[in-house]
CSV table of C-alpha atoms and ligand atoms in Angstrom, one decimal:
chain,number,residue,atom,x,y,z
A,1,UNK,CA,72.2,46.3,-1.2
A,2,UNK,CA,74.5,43.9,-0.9
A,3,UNK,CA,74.6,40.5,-3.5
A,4,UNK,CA,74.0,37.4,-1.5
A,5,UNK,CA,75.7,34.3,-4.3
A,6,UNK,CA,75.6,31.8,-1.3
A,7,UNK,CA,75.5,27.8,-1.8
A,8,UNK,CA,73.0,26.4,0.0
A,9,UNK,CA,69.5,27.4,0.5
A,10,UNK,CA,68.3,30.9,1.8
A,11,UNK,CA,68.1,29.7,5.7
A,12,UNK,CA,64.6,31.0,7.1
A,13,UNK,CA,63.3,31.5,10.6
A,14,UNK,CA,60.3,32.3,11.4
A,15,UNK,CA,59.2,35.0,14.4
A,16,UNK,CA,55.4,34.0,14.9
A,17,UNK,CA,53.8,31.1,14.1
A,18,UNK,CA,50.7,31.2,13.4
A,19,UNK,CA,48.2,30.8,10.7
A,20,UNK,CA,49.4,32.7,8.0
A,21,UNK,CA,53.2,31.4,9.1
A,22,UNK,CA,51.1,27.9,7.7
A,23,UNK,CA,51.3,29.6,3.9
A,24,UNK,CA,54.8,30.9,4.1
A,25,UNK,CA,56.0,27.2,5.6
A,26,UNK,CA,53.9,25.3,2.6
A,27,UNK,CA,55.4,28.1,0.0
A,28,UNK,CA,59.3,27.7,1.5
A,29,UNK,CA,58.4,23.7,1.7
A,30,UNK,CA,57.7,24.2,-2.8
A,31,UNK,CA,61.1,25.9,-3.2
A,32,UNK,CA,64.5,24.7,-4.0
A,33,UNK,CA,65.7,28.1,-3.2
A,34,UNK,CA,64.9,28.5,0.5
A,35,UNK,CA,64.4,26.3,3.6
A,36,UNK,CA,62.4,26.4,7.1
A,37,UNK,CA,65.3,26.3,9.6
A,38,UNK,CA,63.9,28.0,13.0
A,39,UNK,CA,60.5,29.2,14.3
A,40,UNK,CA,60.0,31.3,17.3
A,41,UNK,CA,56.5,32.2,19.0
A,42,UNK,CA,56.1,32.9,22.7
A,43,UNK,CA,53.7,30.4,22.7
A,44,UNK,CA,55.9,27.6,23.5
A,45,UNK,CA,53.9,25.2,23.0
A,46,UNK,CA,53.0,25.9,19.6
A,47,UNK,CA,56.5,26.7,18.3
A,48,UNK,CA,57.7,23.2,19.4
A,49,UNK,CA,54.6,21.3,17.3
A,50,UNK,CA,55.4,23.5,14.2
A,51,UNK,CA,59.1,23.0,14.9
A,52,UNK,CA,58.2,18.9,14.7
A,53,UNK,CA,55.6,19.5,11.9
A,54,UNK,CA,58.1,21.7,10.1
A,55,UNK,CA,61.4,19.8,10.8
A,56,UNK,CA,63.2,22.8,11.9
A,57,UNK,CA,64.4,24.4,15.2
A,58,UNK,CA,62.0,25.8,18.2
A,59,UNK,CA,63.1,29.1,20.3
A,60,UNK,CA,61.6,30.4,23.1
A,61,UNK,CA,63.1,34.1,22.5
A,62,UNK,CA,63.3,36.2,19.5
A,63,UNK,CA,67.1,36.7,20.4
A,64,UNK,CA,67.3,33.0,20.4
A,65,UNK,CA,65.7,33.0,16.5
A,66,UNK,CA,68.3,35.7,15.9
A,67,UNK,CA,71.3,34.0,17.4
A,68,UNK,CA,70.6,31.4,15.3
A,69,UNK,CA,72.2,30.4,11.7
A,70,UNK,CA,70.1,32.3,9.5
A,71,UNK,CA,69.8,34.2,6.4
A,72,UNK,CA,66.4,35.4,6.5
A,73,UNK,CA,64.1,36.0,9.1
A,74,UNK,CA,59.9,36.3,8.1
A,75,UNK,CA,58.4,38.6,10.5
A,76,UNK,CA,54.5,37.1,11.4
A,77,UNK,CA,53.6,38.1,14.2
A,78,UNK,CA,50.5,40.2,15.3
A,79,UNK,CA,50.7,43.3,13.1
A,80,UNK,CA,51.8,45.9,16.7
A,81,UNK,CA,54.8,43.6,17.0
A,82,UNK,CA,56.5,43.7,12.9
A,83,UNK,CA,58.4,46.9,13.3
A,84,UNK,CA,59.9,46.0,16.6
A,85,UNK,CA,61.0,42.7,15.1
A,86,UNK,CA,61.6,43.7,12.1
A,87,UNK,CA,64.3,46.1,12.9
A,88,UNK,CA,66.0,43.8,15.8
A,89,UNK,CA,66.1,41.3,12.4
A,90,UNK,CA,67.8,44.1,10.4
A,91,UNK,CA,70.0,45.4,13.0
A,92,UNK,CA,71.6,41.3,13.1
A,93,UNK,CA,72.2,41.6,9.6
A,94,UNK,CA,69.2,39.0,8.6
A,95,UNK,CA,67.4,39.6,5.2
A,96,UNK,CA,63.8,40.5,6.7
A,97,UNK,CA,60.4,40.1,4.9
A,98,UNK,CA,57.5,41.6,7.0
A,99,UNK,CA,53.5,40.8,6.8
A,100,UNK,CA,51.4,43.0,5.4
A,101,UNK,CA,50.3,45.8,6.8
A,102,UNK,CA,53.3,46.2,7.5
A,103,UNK,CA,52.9,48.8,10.8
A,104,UNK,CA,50.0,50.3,13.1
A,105,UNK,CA,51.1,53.3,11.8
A,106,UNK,CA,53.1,55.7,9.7
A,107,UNK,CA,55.0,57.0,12.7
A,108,UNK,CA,56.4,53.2,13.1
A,109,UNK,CA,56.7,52.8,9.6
A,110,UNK,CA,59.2,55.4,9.3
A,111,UNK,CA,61.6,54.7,11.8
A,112,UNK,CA,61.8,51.1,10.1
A,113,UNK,CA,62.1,52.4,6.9
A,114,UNK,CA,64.7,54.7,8.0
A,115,UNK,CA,66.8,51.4,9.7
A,116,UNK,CA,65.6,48.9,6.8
A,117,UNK,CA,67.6,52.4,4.3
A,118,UNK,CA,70.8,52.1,6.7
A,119,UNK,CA,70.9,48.3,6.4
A,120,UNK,CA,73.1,46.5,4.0
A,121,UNK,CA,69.9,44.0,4.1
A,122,UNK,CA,66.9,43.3,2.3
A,123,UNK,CA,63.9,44.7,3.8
A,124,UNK,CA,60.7,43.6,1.9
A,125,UNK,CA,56.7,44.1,2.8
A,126,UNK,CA,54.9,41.1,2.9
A,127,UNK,CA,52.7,42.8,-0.7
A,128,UNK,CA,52.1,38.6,-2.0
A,129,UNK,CA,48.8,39.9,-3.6
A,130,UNK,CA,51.3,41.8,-6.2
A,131,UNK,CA,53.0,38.2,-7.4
A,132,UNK,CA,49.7,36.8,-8.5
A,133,UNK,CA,50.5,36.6,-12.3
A,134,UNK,CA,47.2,38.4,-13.9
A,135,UNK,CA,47.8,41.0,-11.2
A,136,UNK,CA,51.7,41.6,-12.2
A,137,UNK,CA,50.1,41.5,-15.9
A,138,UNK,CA,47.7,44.0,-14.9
A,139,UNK,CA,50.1,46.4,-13.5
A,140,UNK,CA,52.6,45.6,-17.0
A,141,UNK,CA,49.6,46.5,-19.3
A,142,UNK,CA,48.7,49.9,-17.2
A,143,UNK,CA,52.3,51.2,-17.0
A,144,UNK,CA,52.9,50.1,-20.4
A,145,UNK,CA,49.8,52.4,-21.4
A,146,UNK,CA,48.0,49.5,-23.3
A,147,UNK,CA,44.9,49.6,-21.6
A,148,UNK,CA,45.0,53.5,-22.1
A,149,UNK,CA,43.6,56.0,-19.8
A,150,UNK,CA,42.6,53.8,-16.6
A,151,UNK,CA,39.0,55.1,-15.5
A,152,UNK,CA,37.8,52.7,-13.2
A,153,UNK,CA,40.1,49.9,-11.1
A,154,UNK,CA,37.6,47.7,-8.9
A,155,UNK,CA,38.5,45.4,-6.2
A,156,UNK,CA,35.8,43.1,-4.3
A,157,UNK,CA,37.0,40.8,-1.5
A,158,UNK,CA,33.6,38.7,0.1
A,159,UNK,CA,35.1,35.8,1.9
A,160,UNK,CA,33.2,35.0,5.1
A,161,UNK,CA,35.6,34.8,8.0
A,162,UNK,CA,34.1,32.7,11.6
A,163,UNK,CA,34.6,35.1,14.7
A,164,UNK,CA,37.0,32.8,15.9
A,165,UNK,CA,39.3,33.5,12.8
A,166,UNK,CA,38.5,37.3,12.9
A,167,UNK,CA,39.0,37.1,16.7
A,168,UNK,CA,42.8,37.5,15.4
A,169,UNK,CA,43.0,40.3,13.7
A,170,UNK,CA,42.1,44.0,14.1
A,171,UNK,CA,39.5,44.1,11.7
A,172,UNK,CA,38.9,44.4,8.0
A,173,UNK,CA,40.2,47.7,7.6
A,174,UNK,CA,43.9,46.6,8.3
A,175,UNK,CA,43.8,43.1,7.6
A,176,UNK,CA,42.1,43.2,4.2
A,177,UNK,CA,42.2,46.3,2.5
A,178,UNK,CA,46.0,47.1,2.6
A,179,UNK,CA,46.2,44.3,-0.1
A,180,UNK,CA,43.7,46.5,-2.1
A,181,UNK,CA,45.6,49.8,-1.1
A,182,UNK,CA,49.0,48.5,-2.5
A,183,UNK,CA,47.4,47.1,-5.8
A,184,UNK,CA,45.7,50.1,-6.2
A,185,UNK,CA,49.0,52.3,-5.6
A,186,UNK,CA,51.1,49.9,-7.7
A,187,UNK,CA,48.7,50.6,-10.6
A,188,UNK,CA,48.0,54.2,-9.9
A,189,UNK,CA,49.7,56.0,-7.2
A,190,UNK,CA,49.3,57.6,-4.1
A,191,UNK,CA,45.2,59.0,-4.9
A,192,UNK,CA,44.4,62.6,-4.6
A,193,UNK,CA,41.6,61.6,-1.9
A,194,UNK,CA,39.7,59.2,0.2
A,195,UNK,CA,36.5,58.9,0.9
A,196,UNK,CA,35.6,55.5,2.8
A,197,UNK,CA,33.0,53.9,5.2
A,198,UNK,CA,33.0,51.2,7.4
A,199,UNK,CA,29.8,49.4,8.7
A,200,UNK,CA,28.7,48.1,12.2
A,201,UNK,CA,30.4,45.1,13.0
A,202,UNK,CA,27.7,42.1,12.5
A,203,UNK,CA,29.3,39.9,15.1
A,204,UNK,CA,27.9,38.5,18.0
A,205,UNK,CA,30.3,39.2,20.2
A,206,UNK,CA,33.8,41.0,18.2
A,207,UNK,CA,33.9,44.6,18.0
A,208,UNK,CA,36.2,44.7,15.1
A,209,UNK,CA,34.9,46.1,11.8
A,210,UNK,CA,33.8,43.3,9.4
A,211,UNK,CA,32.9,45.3,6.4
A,212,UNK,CA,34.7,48.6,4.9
A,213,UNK,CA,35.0,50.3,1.8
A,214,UNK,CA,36.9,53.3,0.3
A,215,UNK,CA,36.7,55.2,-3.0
A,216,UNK,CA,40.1,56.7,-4.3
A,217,UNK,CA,40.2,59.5,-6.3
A,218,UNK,CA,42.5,59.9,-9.3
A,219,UNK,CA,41.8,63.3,-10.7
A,220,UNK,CA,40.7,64.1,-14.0
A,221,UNK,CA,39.2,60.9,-14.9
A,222,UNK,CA,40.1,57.6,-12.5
A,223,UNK,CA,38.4,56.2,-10.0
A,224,UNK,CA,39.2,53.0,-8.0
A,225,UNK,CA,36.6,51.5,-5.9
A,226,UNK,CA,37.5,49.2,-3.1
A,227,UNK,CA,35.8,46.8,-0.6
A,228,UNK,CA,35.8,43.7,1.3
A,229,UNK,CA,33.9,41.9,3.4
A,230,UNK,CA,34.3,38.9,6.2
A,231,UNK,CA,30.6,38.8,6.7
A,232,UNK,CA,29.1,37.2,3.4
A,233,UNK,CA,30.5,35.0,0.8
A,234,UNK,CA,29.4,35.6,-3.0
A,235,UNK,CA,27.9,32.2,-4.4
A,236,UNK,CA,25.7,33.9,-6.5
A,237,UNK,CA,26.7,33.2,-10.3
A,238,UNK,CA,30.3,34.7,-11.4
A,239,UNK,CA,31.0,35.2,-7.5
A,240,UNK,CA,33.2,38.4,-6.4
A,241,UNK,CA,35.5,36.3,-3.4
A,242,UNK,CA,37.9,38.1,-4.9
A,243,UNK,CA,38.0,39.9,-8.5
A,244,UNK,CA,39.9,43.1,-9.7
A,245,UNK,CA,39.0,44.7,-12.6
A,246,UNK,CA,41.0,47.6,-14.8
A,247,UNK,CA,39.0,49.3,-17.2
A,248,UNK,CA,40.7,51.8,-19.2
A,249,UNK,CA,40.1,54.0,-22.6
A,250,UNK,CA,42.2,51.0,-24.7
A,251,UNK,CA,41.6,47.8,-23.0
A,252,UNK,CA,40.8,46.1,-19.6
A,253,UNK,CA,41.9,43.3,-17.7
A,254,UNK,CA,40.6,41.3,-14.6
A,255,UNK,CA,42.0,38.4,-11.8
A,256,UNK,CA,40.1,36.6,-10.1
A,257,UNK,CA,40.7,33.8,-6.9
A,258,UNK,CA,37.9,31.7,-8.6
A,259,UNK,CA,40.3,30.0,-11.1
A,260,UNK,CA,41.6,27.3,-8.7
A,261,UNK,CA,39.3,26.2,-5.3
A,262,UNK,CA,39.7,24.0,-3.6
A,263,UNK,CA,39.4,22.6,0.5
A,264,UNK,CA,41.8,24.5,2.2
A,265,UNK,CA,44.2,22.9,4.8
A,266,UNK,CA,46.5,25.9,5.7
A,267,UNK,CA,46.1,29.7,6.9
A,268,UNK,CA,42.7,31.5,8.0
A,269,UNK,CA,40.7,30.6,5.1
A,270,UNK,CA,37.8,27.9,5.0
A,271,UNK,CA,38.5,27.8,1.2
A,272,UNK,CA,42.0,26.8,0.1
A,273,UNK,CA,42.5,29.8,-3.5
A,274,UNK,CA,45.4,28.4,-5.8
A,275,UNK,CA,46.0,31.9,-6.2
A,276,UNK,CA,46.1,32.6,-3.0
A,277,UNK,CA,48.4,29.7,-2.5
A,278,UNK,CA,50.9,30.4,-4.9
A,279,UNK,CA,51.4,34.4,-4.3
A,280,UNK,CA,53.4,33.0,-1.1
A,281,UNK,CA,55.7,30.6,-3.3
A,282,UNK,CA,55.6,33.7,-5.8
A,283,UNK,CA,56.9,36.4,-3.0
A,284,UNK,CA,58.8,33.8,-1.9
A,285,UNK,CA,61.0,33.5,-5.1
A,286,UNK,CA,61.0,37.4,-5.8
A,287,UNK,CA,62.5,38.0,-1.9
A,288,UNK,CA,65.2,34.8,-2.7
A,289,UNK,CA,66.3,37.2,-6.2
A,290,UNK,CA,66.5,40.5,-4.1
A,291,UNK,CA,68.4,38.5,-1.9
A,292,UNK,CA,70.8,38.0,-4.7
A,293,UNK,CA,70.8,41.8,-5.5
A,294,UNK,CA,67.8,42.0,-8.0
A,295,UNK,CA,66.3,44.4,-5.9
A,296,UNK,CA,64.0,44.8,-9.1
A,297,UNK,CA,62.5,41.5,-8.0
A,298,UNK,CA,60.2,43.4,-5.4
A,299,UNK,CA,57.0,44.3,-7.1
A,300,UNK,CA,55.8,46.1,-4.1
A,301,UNK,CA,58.0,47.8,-1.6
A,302,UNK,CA,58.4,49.4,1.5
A,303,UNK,CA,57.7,53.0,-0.1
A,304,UNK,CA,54.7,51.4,-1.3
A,305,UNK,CA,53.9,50.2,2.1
A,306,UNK,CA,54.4,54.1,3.2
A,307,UNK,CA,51.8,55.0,0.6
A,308,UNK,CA,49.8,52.1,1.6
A,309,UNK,CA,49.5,53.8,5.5
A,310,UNK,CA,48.8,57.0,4.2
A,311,UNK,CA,45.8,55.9,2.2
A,312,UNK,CA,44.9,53.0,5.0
A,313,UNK,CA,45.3,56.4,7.9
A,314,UNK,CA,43.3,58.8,5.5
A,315,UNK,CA,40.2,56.4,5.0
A,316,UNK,CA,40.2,55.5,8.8
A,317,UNK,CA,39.6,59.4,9.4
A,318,UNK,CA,37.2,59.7,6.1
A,319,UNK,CA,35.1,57.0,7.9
A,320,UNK,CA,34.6,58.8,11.1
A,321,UNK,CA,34.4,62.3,9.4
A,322,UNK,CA,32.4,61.5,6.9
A,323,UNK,CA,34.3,63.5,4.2
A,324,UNK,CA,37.1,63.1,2.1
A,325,UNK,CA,40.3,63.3,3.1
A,326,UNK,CA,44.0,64.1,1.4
A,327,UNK,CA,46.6,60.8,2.2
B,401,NAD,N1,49.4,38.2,3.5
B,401,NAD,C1,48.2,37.8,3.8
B,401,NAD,O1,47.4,37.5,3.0
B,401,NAD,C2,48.0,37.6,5.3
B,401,NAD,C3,47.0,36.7,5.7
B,401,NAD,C4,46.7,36.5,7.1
B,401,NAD,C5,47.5,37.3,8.0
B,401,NAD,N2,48.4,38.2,7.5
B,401,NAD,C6,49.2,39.0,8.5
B,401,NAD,O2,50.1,38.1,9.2
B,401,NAD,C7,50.2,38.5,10.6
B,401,NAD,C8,50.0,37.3,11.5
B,401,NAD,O3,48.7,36.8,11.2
B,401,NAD,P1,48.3,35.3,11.5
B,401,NAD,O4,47.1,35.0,10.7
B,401,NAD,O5,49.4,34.4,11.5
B,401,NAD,O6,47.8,35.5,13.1
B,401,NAD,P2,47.8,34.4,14.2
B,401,NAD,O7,47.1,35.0,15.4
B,401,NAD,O8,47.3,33.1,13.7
B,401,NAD,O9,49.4,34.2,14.5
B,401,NAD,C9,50.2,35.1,15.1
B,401,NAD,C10,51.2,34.3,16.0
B,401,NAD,O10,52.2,35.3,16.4
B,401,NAD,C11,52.6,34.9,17.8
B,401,NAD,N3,53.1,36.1,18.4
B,401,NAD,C12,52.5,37.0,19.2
B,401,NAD,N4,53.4,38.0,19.6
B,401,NAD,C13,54.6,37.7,19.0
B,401,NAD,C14,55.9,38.2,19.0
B,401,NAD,N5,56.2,39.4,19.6
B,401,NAD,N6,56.9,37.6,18.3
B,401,NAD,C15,56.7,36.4,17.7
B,401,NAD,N7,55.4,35.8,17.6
B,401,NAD,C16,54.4,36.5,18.3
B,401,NAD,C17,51.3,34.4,18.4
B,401,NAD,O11,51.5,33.6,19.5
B,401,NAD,C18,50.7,33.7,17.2
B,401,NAD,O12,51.0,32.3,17.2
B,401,NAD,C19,49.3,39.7,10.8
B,401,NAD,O13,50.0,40.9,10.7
B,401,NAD,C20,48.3,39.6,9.6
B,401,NAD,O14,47.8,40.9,9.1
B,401,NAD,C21,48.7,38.3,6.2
């Protein structure tokens, strides 16, 4: 990958701008390192408010965001429209950071992986869950075997989501638990099997999953249990919202969202996390340093992203089989 030791700021567009493109302008808006300079969304309308609210430039066209002067380009659009983009931003030379999950599915996921390999660019999966500092430390502790033999790694996301919110996404399944899949695979690997369930949707009128859960195994002794949930909010005493936990033979270690809350005023969520919050400006600094060749700067990369699909793929077909399955 090639060292980038330019002047000014890293020069950002946006392709989608929508509500999580709200987090990624607040996080770029925090850093000396980077700046909003162009926003594209084929809703017109809204590209030219974000364009005045953001003091950058509006396109109409993703070829007009890539004609552009820009260094970077954050691919966040609709997840069934990051691989196109993402490789038509690679293929003009543009450093490209993609949302999370990355692709629909692996088949996608190669072919970009195969362009993002040729490209002399960096080509980084929007994983800002793996920046949260007690998360990083996590990861540090486990690798660095001081928490021992890992037996149990639990992950509970309950953040209530209105159906006008969820309305946007696909469901639970691939807007929530990829963040759990890639912490769980940056802590232990690609898991032997899968074994997951995913309820009725409770809407009153979505069809999307709203609950879903998956058990990972790691054979002889770990386990890690994951599950969200954009039905129910926890605000019973020491609420889950969102809490990972490592226990292993030597030591344990635990993050949680509740350590900053406050009202929200950007992105999907009612509840504004400071966790949550910074993991953007986080990611944000760790894609500016690969920029600069320290590739080591990505906690969470596009071959975990391919891990990520497999386990994501094999608990969609544990679901409907009812057995477990082999990512
Ligand atoms: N990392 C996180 O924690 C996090 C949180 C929320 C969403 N996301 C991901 O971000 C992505 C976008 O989610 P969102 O919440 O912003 O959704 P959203 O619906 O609020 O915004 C998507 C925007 O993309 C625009 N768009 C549609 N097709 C496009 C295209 N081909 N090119 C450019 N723009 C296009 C839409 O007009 C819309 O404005 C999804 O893949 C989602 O999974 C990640």
């Amino acid at each position: 990958m090639r060292a980038d030791r330019r002047a000014h700021p890293l020069r950002i567009g946006f392709a989608g701008a929508g509500m999580v493109a709200e987090l990624h302008a607040l996080a770029i808006s925090r850093s000396a390192e980077a700046g909003l300079t162009a926003v594209f969304d084929p809703d017109a309308e809204l590209a030219n408010a974000r364009a005045a609210q953001w003091g950058c430039r509006a396109h109409a066209t993703l070829d007009g965001l890539l004609a552009d002067e820009l260094d970077a380009i954050f691919v966040l659009t609709p997840t069934e429209a990051h691989v196109e983009t993402a490789i038509a931003a690679l293929e003009t030379g543009k450093h490209t950071l993609v949302e999370k999950p990355v692709a629909s599915d692996l088949g996608e996921l190669e072919r970009l992986v195969s362009v993002a390999d040729a490209a002399d660019v960096v080509c980084m999966p929007g994983h800002n869950y793996a920046y949260v500092p007690e998360l990083a430390r996590m990861r540090r502790l486990a690798r660095d075997g001081r928490l021992g033999d890992l037996r149990l790694l639990s992950i509970m996301f309950a953040i209530a989501h209105t159906e006008e919110v969820a309305g946007h996404y696909e469901g639970v399944v691939r807007l929530v638990l990829p963040h759990h899949a890639y912490l769980a695979v940056g802590l232990l690997g690609l898991p032997e099997r899968v074994s997951a369930g995913v309820t009725e949707p409770g809407w009153d009128h979505l069809s999307q999953p709203d609950q879903a859960w998956m058990a990972l195994d790691y054979p002889p002794h770990g386990t890690a249990l994951l599950f969200a949930t954009l039905a129910v909010d926890d605000d019973s005493a020491d609420p889950w919202t969102f809490v990972v936990k490592a226990l292993g033979t030597k030591g344990s270690a635990s993050a949680t969202w509740r350590s900053g809350i406050y009202e929200a005023d950007a992105g999907s969520m009612a509840t504004g996390y400071a966790a949550y919050e910074e993991s953007y400006e986080l990611e944000l600094a760790a894609f500016c340093r690969a920029v600069r060749g320290e590739g080591s700067a990505i906690a969470s990369t596009l071959a975990d992203a391919v891990a990520v699909e497999r386990v994501l793929t094999a608990a969609e077909t544990a679901a409907r089989s009812h057995r477990a399955v082999r990512p």
